[in-house]
Tab-separated table of C-alpha atoms in Angstrom:
chain	number	residue	atom	x	y	z
H	1	MET	CA	21.782	35.784	34.062
H	2	PRO	CA	21.138	32.480	32.224
H	3	ARG	CA	24.126	32.917	29.915
H	4	VAL	CA	26.618	33.352	32.769
H	5	ILE	CA	25.192	30.783	35.195
H	6	VAL	CA	26.582	27.480	33.989
H	7	ASP	CA	24.787	25.424	36.619
H	8	CYS	CA	22.843	26.009	39.813
H	9	ALA	CA	21.748	23.219	42.125
H	10	MET	CA	20.940	22.417	45.718
H	11	TYR	CA	22.529	19.350	47.312
H	12	ARG	CA	20.800	17.712	50.232
H	13	ASP	CA	22.533	14.931	52.165
H	14	GLY	CA	25.022	14.471	49.308
H	15	ARG	CA	22.446	14.286	46.523
H	16	ARG	CA	21.150	16.813	44.026
H	17	SER	CA	17.610	17.954	44.791
H	18	GLU	CA	15.037	20.436	43.617
H	19	ALA	CA	15.450	24.015	44.831
H	20	PRO	CA	13.472	27.270	44.543
H	21	GLU	CA	14.445	29.372	41.546
H	22	ASP	CA	15.064	32.447	43.683
H	23	PHE	CA	18.541	32.514	45.242
H	24	SER	CA	17.308	33.939	48.525
H	25	ASP	CA	14.637	31.277	48.963
H	26	ALA	CA	17.034	28.483	48.017
H	27	LEU	CA	19.705	29.725	50.423
H	28	ALA	CA	17.181	30.182	53.216
H	29	GLU	CA	15.908	26.643	52.676
H	30	ALA	CA	19.449	25.239	52.677
H	31	ARG	CA	20.272	27.023	55.926
H	32	ALA	CA	17.014	25.960	57.510
H	33	THR	CA	17.505	22.262	56.837
H	34	GLY	CA	21.147	22.248	57.940
H	35	ASP	CA	22.114	19.317	55.700
H	36	ALA	CA	21.944	21.131	52.341
H	37	PHE	CA	23.927	23.693	50.405
H	38	LEU	CA	23.611	25.632	47.163
H	39	TRP	CA	26.270	25.514	44.424
H	40	ILE	CA	26.190	28.162	41.694
H	41	GLY	CA	28.704	28.055	38.834
H	42	MET	CA	29.267	31.221	36.776
H	43	TYR	CA	31.365	31.987	33.709
H	44	GLU	CA	32.878	35.464	33.196
H	45	PRO	CA	30.012	37.496	34.699
H	46	THR	CA	29.900	41.264	34.327
H	47	GLU	CA	29.533	43.571	37.316
H	48	GLU	CA	25.803	43.937	36.750
H	49	GLU	CA	25.310	40.197	36.313
H	50	PHE	CA	27.249	39.349	39.461
H	51	GLU	CA	25.697	42.058	41.602
H	52	HIS	CA	22.512	40.111	42.289
H	53	VAL	CA	24.412	36.972	43.348
H	54	SER	CA	26.853	38.870	45.558
H	55	ARG	CA	24.042	40.764	47.252
H	56	GLU	CA	21.963	37.666	47.953
H	57	PHE	CA	24.903	35.689	49.358
H	58	GLY	CA	26.473	38.592	51.221
H	59	LEU	CA	29.883	38.335	49.513
H	60	HIS	CA	32.523	40.819	50.576
H	61	ARG	CA	32.945	43.685	48.120
H	62	LEU	CA	36.731	43.275	47.941
H	63	ALA	CA	36.370	39.598	47.011
H	64	VAL	CA	33.688	40.495	44.480
H	65	GLU	CA	36.019	43.060	42.932
H	66	ASP	CA	38.780	40.447	42.640
H	67	ALA	CA	36.378	37.933	41.109
H	68	LEU	CA	35.256	40.399	38.454
H	69	THR	CA	38.653	41.936	37.684
H	70	ALA	CA	40.486	38.605	37.414
H	71	HIS	CA	44.280	38.650	36.873
H	72	GLN	CA	44.761	37.650	40.511
H	73	ARG	CA	47.464	35.560	42.122
H	74	PRO	CA	46.381	32.294	43.746
H	75	LYS	CA	45.385	33.125	47.300
H	76	LEU	CA	43.063	32.418	50.197
H	77	GLU	CA	41.160	35.208	51.948
H	78	VAL	CA	38.935	34.844	55.008
H	79	TYR	CA	36.014	37.250	55.454
H	80	ASP	CA	33.261	37.413	58.045
H	81	ASP	CA	30.640	35.549	56.049
H	82	SER	CA	32.661	33.645	53.466
H	83	LEU	CA	35.958	32.153	52.380
H	84	PHE	CA	37.480	33.311	49.080
H	85	VAL	CA	39.965	31.132	47.161
H	86	VAL	CA	41.656	31.973	43.852
H	87	LEU	CA	43.040	29.167	41.675
H	88	LYS	CA	44.788	29.435	38.317
H	89	PRO	CA	44.135	26.418	36.090
H	90	VAL	CA	46.501	25.925	33.156
H	91	VAL	CA	46.004	24.597	29.639
H	92	TYR	CA	48.847	23.479	27.360
H	93	ASP	CA	48.388	23.644	23.595
H	94	ASP	CA	50.748	21.071	22.107
H	95	ASP	CA	50.349	22.462	18.577
H	96	THR	CA	51.609	25.940	19.479
H	97	ASP	CA	53.695	24.935	22.551
H	98	THR	CA	51.982	27.563	24.682
H	99	VAL	CA	50.754	27.519	28.276
H	100	THR	CA	47.659	29.590	28.961
H	101	THR	CA	46.230	30.243	32.406
H	102	GLY	CA	42.669	30.873	33.412
H	103	GLU	CA	41.246	31.913	36.753
H	104	LEU	CA	38.856	30.176	39.060
H	105	MET	CA	37.380	31.932	42.088
H	106	VAL	CA	35.596	29.926	44.778
H	107	PHE	CA	33.385	31.504	47.446
H	108	ILE	CA	32.604	29.210	50.381
H	109	GLY	CA	29.956	30.021	52.975
H	110	ASP	CA	27.998	28.196	55.634
H	111	SER	CA	25.514	26.759	53.122
H	112	PHE	CA	26.662	27.835	49.686
H	113	VAL	CA	29.416	27.625	47.066
H	114	VAL	CA	29.815	30.161	44.272
H	115	THR	CA	32.404	29.456	41.569
H	116	VAL	CA	33.394	32.102	39.043
H	117	ARG	CA	35.483	31.023	36.068
H	118	HIS	CA	37.518	33.149	33.655
H	119	GLY	CA	39.192	31.691	30.574
H	120	GLU	CA	38.748	28.424	28.735
H	121	GLY	CA	40.551	26.181	31.214
H	122	ALA	CA	39.177	24.219	34.159
H	123	ALA	CA	35.578	23.625	33.187
H	124	LEU	CA	33.871	22.370	36.336
H	125	ALA	CA	31.196	20.236	34.695
H	126	ALA	CA	33.323	17.086	35.071
H	127	VAL	CA	34.080	17.913	38.708
H	128	ARG	CA	30.386	18.414	39.449
H	129	ARG	CA	29.463	15.128	37.745
H	130	ARG	CA	32.165	13.253	39.654
H	131	LEU	CA	30.982	14.674	42.961
H	132	GLU	CA	27.356	13.867	42.203
H	133	GLN	CA	28.381	10.247	41.660
H	134	ASP	CA	29.985	10.149	45.125
H	135	PRO	CA	27.364	11.225	47.692
H	136	GLU	CA	29.635	10.253	50.601
H	137	VAL	CA	32.089	12.992	49.640
H	138	LEU	CA	29.428	15.505	48.626
H	139	ARG	CA	27.717	15.019	51.987
H	140	HIS	CA	30.528	17.057	53.578
H	141	GLY	CA	29.071	20.185	51.988
H	142	PRO	CA	30.927	23.181	50.550
H	143	THR	CA	34.249	21.823	51.833
H	144	ALA	CA	33.904	18.844	49.500
H	145	VAL	CA	33.418	21.170	46.526
H	146	LEU	CA	36.504	23.206	47.424
H	147	TYR	CA	38.558	20.031	47.782
H	148	ALA	CA	37.317	18.525	44.511
H	149	VAL	CA	37.946	21.731	42.553
H	150	SER	CA	41.425	22.191	44.042
H	151	ASP	CA	42.302	18.549	43.452
H	152	ALA	CA	41.201	18.716	39.802
H	153	VAL	CA	43.222	21.885	39.144
H	154	VAL	CA	46.373	20.565	40.835
H	155	ASP	CA	46.163	17.144	39.185
H	156	HIS	CA	45.986	18.886	35.820
H	157	TYR	CA	49.194	20.732	36.733
H	158	ILE	CA	50.995	17.386	36.822
H	159	GLU	CA	49.506	16.359	33.466
H	160	VAL	CA	50.641	19.615	31.850
H	161	ALA	CA	54.103	19.224	33.414
H	162	ALA	CA	54.372	15.735	31.889
H	163	GLU	CA	53.443	17.123	28.456
H	164	LEU	CA	56.059	19.850	28.839
H	165	GLN	CA	58.617	17.197	29.778
H	166	VAL	CA	57.981	15.331	26.518
H	167	ASP	CA	58.366	18.519	24.469
H	168	LEU	CA	61.519	19.416	26.387
H	169	GLU	CA	63.082	16.057	25.516
H	170	GLU	CA	62.375	16.759	21.845
H	171	LEU	CA	63.936	20.210	22.223
H	172	GLU	CA	67.029	18.725	23.883
H	173	ALA	CA	67.404	16.270	20.992
H	174	GLU	CA	67.213	19.219	18.605
H	175	VAL	CA	69.850	21.166	20.552
H	176	PHE	CA	72.354	18.300	20.481
H	177	ALA	CA	71.612	17.224	16.911
H	178	PRO	CA	74.506	17.614	14.394
H	179	SER	CA	72.474	20.172	12.448
H	180	ALA	CA	71.976	22.349	15.554
H	181	THR	CA	75.180	24.256	14.821
H	182	ASP	CA	74.005	25.159	11.348
H	183	SER	CA	73.688	28.933	11.177
H	184	ARG	CA	70.211	28.558	9.695
H	185	ASN	CA	69.019	26.593	12.742
H	186	THR	CA	70.918	28.440	15.482
H	187	LYS	CA	68.539	31.389	15.837
H	188	THR	CA	65.461	29.157	15.588
H	189	THR	CA	66.687	26.839	18.342
H	190	ALA	CA	67.596	29.707	20.663
H	191	ALA	CA	64.196	31.317	20.087
H	192	ARG	CA	62.447	28.025	20.911
H	193	ILE	CA	64.406	27.662	24.156
H	194	TYR	CA	63.584	31.208	25.250
H	195	GLY	CA	59.945	30.686	24.293
H	196	PHE	CA	59.848	27.458	26.286
H	197	LYS	CA	61.300	29.238	29.331
H	198	ARG	CA	58.543	31.841	29.118
H	199	GLN	CA	55.926	29.070	29.119
H	200	VAL	CA	57.517	27.482	32.184
H	201	LEU	CA	57.573	30.885	33.896
H	202	GLU	CA	53.873	31.336	33.152
H	203	PHE	CA	53.241	27.870	34.587
H	204	ARG	CA	55.231	28.705	37.740
H	205	ARG	CA	53.165	31.851	38.330
H	206	ALA	CA	50.123	29.604	38.627
H	207	THR	CA	51.586	26.939	40.914
H	208	SER	CA	54.088	28.560	43.279
H	209	PRO	CA	51.758	31.091	44.988
H	210	LEU	CA	49.225	28.322	45.630
H	211	LEU	CA	51.521	26.534	48.103
H	212	GLN	CA	50.702	28.822	51.013
H	213	PRO	CA	46.876	28.623	50.631
H	214	MET	CA	47.053	24.833	50.383
H	215	ASP	CA	49.233	24.652	53.500
H	216	ARG	CA	46.671	26.754	55.399
H	217	LEU	CA	43.877	24.435	54.307
H	218	ALA	CA	45.938	21.348	55.119
H	219	PHE	CA	47.373	22.357	58.491
H	220	GLY	CA	45.531	25.452	59.718
H	221	ASP	CA	42.144	26.176	61.212
H	222	VAL	CA	40.248	27.851	58.351
H	223	PRO	CA	36.624	28.994	58.796
H	224	PHE	CA	33.922	27.333	56.673
H	225	VAL	CA	36.241	24.337	56.058
H	226	HIS	CA	35.422	21.053	57.781
H	227	GLU	CA	38.121	20.096	60.283
H	228	ARG	CA	38.148	16.479	59.084
H	229	SER	CA	39.030	17.601	55.549
H	230	GLN	CA	42.659	18.420	56.384
H	231	PRO	CA	44.041	15.015	55.270
H	232	PHE	CA	42.422	15.535	51.858
H	233	PHE	CA	43.933	18.995	51.473
H	234	ARG	CA	47.300	17.572	52.566
H	235	ASP	CA	47.031	15.193	49.627
H	236	VAL	CA	46.369	18.148	47.305
H	237	ALA	CA	49.339	19.998	48.837
H	238	ASP	CA	51.565	16.956	48.203
H	239	HIS	CA	50.508	16.861	44.559
H	240	LEU	CA	51.122	20.599	44.295
H	241	THR	CA	54.632	20.168	45.714
H	242	LYS	CA	55.252	17.451	43.145
H	243	ALA	CA	54.067	19.762	40.352
H	244	ASN	CA	56.360	22.545	41.570
H	245	GLU	CA	59.308	20.133	41.646
H	246	TYR	CA	58.477	19.164	38.066
H	247	ILE	CA	58.463	22.808	37.035
H	248	GLU	CA	61.729	23.593	38.813
H	249	GLY	CA	63.322	20.605	37.081
H	250	LEU	CA	62.044	21.803	33.709
H	251	ASP	CA	63.461	25.265	34.340
H	252	ARG	CA	66.882	23.865	35.278
H	253	LEU	CA	66.952	21.618	32.220
H	254	LEU	CA	66.032	24.547	29.994
H	255	SER	CA	68.838	26.632	31.487
H	256	ASP	CA	71.270	23.766	30.903
H	257	ALA	CA	70.014	23.319	27.339
H	258	LEU	CA	70.429	27.033	26.680
H	259	SER	CA	73.961	27.004	28.122
H	260	ALA	CA	74.834	23.974	25.994
H	261	HIS	CA	73.418	25.648	22.905
H	262	LEU	CA	75.384	28.839	23.535
H	263	ALA	CA	78.526	26.772	24.142
H	264	GLN	CA	77.977	24.989	20.828
H	265	MET	CA	77.629	28.335	19.124
H	266	GLY	CA	80.926	29.471	20.677
H	267	VAL	CA	82.698	26.293	19.547
H	268	ARG	CA	81.311	26.708	16.054
H	269	GLN	CA	82.476	30.326	15.920
H	270	ASN	CA	85.948	29.251	17.046
H	271	ASP	CA	86.021	26.597	14.327
H	272	ASP	CA	84.994	29.183	11.767
H	273	MET	CA	87.686	31.574	12.946
H	274	ARG	CA	90.343	28.852	12.701
H	275	LYS	CA	89.250	28.007	9.182
H	276	ILE	CA	89.271	31.647	8.167
H	277	SER	CA	92.721	32.113	9.715
H	278	ALA	CA	94.070	29.011	7.952
H	279	TRP	CA	92.822	30.124	4.531
H	280	ALA	CA	94.092	33.626	5.177
H	281	ALA	CA	97.565	32.263	6.042
H	282	MET	CA	97.647	30.185	2.853
H	283	ALA	CA	96.627	33.211	0.812
H	284	ALA	CA	99.220	35.407	2.518
H	285	VAL	CA	102.257	33.426	1.277
H	286	PRO	CA	101.643	33.770	-2.504
H	287	THR	CA	100.461	37.327	-1.940
H	288	MET	CA	103.740	38.154	-0.219
H	289	VAL	CA	105.892	36.520	-2.911
H	290	ALA	CA	103.905	38.092	-5.713
H	291	GLY	CA	104.125	41.439	-3.932
H	292	ILE	CA	107.897	41.219	-3.664
H	293	TYR	CA	108.381	40.352	-7.314
H	294	GLY	CA	105.928	43.017	-8.288
H	295	MET	CA	108.299	45.745	-7.073
H	296	ASN	CA	110.059	47.704	-9.815
H	297	PHE	CA	113.699	47.007	-8.941
H	298	GLU	CA	116.273	46.121	-11.607
H	299	HIS	CA	118.449	43.860	-9.471
H	300	MET	CA	116.372	41.036	-8.001
H	301	PRO	CA	117.212	37.287	-7.598
H	302	GLU	CA	116.465	35.148	-10.653
H	303	LEU	CA	114.856	38.105	-12.388
H	304	ARG	CA	116.675	37.408	-15.672
H	305	GLN	CA	116.519	33.607	-15.452
H	306	SER	CA	114.246	31.695	-17.784
H	307	TRP	CA	113.199	29.321	-14.977
H	308	GLY	CA	112.568	32.119	-12.483
H	309	TYR	CA	108.853	32.526	-13.113
H	310	PRO	CA	107.971	28.809	-12.878
H	311	ALA	CA	110.229	28.482	-9.855
H	312	VAL	CA	108.363	31.210	-8.012
H	313	LEU	CA	105.036	29.554	-8.871
H	314	VAL	CA	106.308	26.207	-7.603
H	315	VAL	CA	107.523	27.823	-4.363
H	316	MET	CA	104.119	29.469	-3.797
H	317	ALA	CA	102.255	26.233	-4.528
H	318	ALA	CA	104.552	24.211	-2.280
H	319	ALA	CA	104.143	26.717	0.559
H	320	CYS	CA	100.372	26.666	0.240
H	321	LEU	CA	100.321	22.863	0.107
H	322	GLY	CA	102.531	22.624	3.173
H	323	LEU	CA	100.353	25.016	5.137
H	324	HIS	CA	97.233	23.164	4.046
H	325	ARG	CA	98.634	19.835	5.300
H	326	LEU	CA	99.721	21.456	8.575
H	327	PHE	CA	96.330	23.008	9.251
H	328	LYS	CA	94.558	19.835	8.207
H	329	ARG	CA	96.614	17.782	10.646
H	330	ARG	CA	95.777	20.198	13.465
H	331	GLY	CA	92.074	20.103	12.669
H	332	TRP	CA	91.755	23.668	11.501
H	333	LEU	CA	90.438	22.636	8.109
């Protein structure tokens, strides 16, 4: 158990206090006093490791299964003895331009909070320290923990969206750069755009499903959540809406950038086809003349003249030069 329990503490009247080592005794003491609660933080527990905690706190078996399995959508579930919330924190690696999502499960009861974390994102140590420095907020019990955790996750959404915006601006500059139409860069740019869209899609899977749970916490009557906490959850919901608007804007800009890139590729292909057609037309004239005079007929114009051969060469050169000037003036070359 020690390796999966990141931290375990009892909070009495908004301040951290000593608690019995046994979960049952600590929970019983918290419930007996009425002004205390127990907060246990766990990191990727196995079924055996989590069994003792779930049994002592009376967690619903379906919620326990979700907490152990992970790969859940953000949601809020209400059970008889607890409230179960799933959050998906995100982490953006600027070096590899990848968005990775973790999972954070929060169990809320009458006198306890159990957080289960999967993945490297959303470490709760900073949230716990910040709450411990603000006893007025922590005095509201498990609701304060749920609010602080949700607020930290959603605020980080906006930070990641801002980082994606900066990288998208760099990608847009690359798309509209003069070298973007170079055949060596075309495939690389298209691959980067598609890769970026996949990262935005992964980001959206974390933020969009969370809107409904936040609305329930902000406007509904949810058990185990203090009724005076609704304004705070409304603030989290507003930030979440802002993050979703950011993501939708990023997705639209990526679609526009992809359309512009494909249009540039089409224009470049048309330019190439015009150039090929122009050079083919210039090559066709001397080929035609040479083909005619290559036929084995005895009676042909200027066949016996001494100036016939140079004259034909001059005609072919003049025709090619005329076509070259014509195509040049029209922008084909």
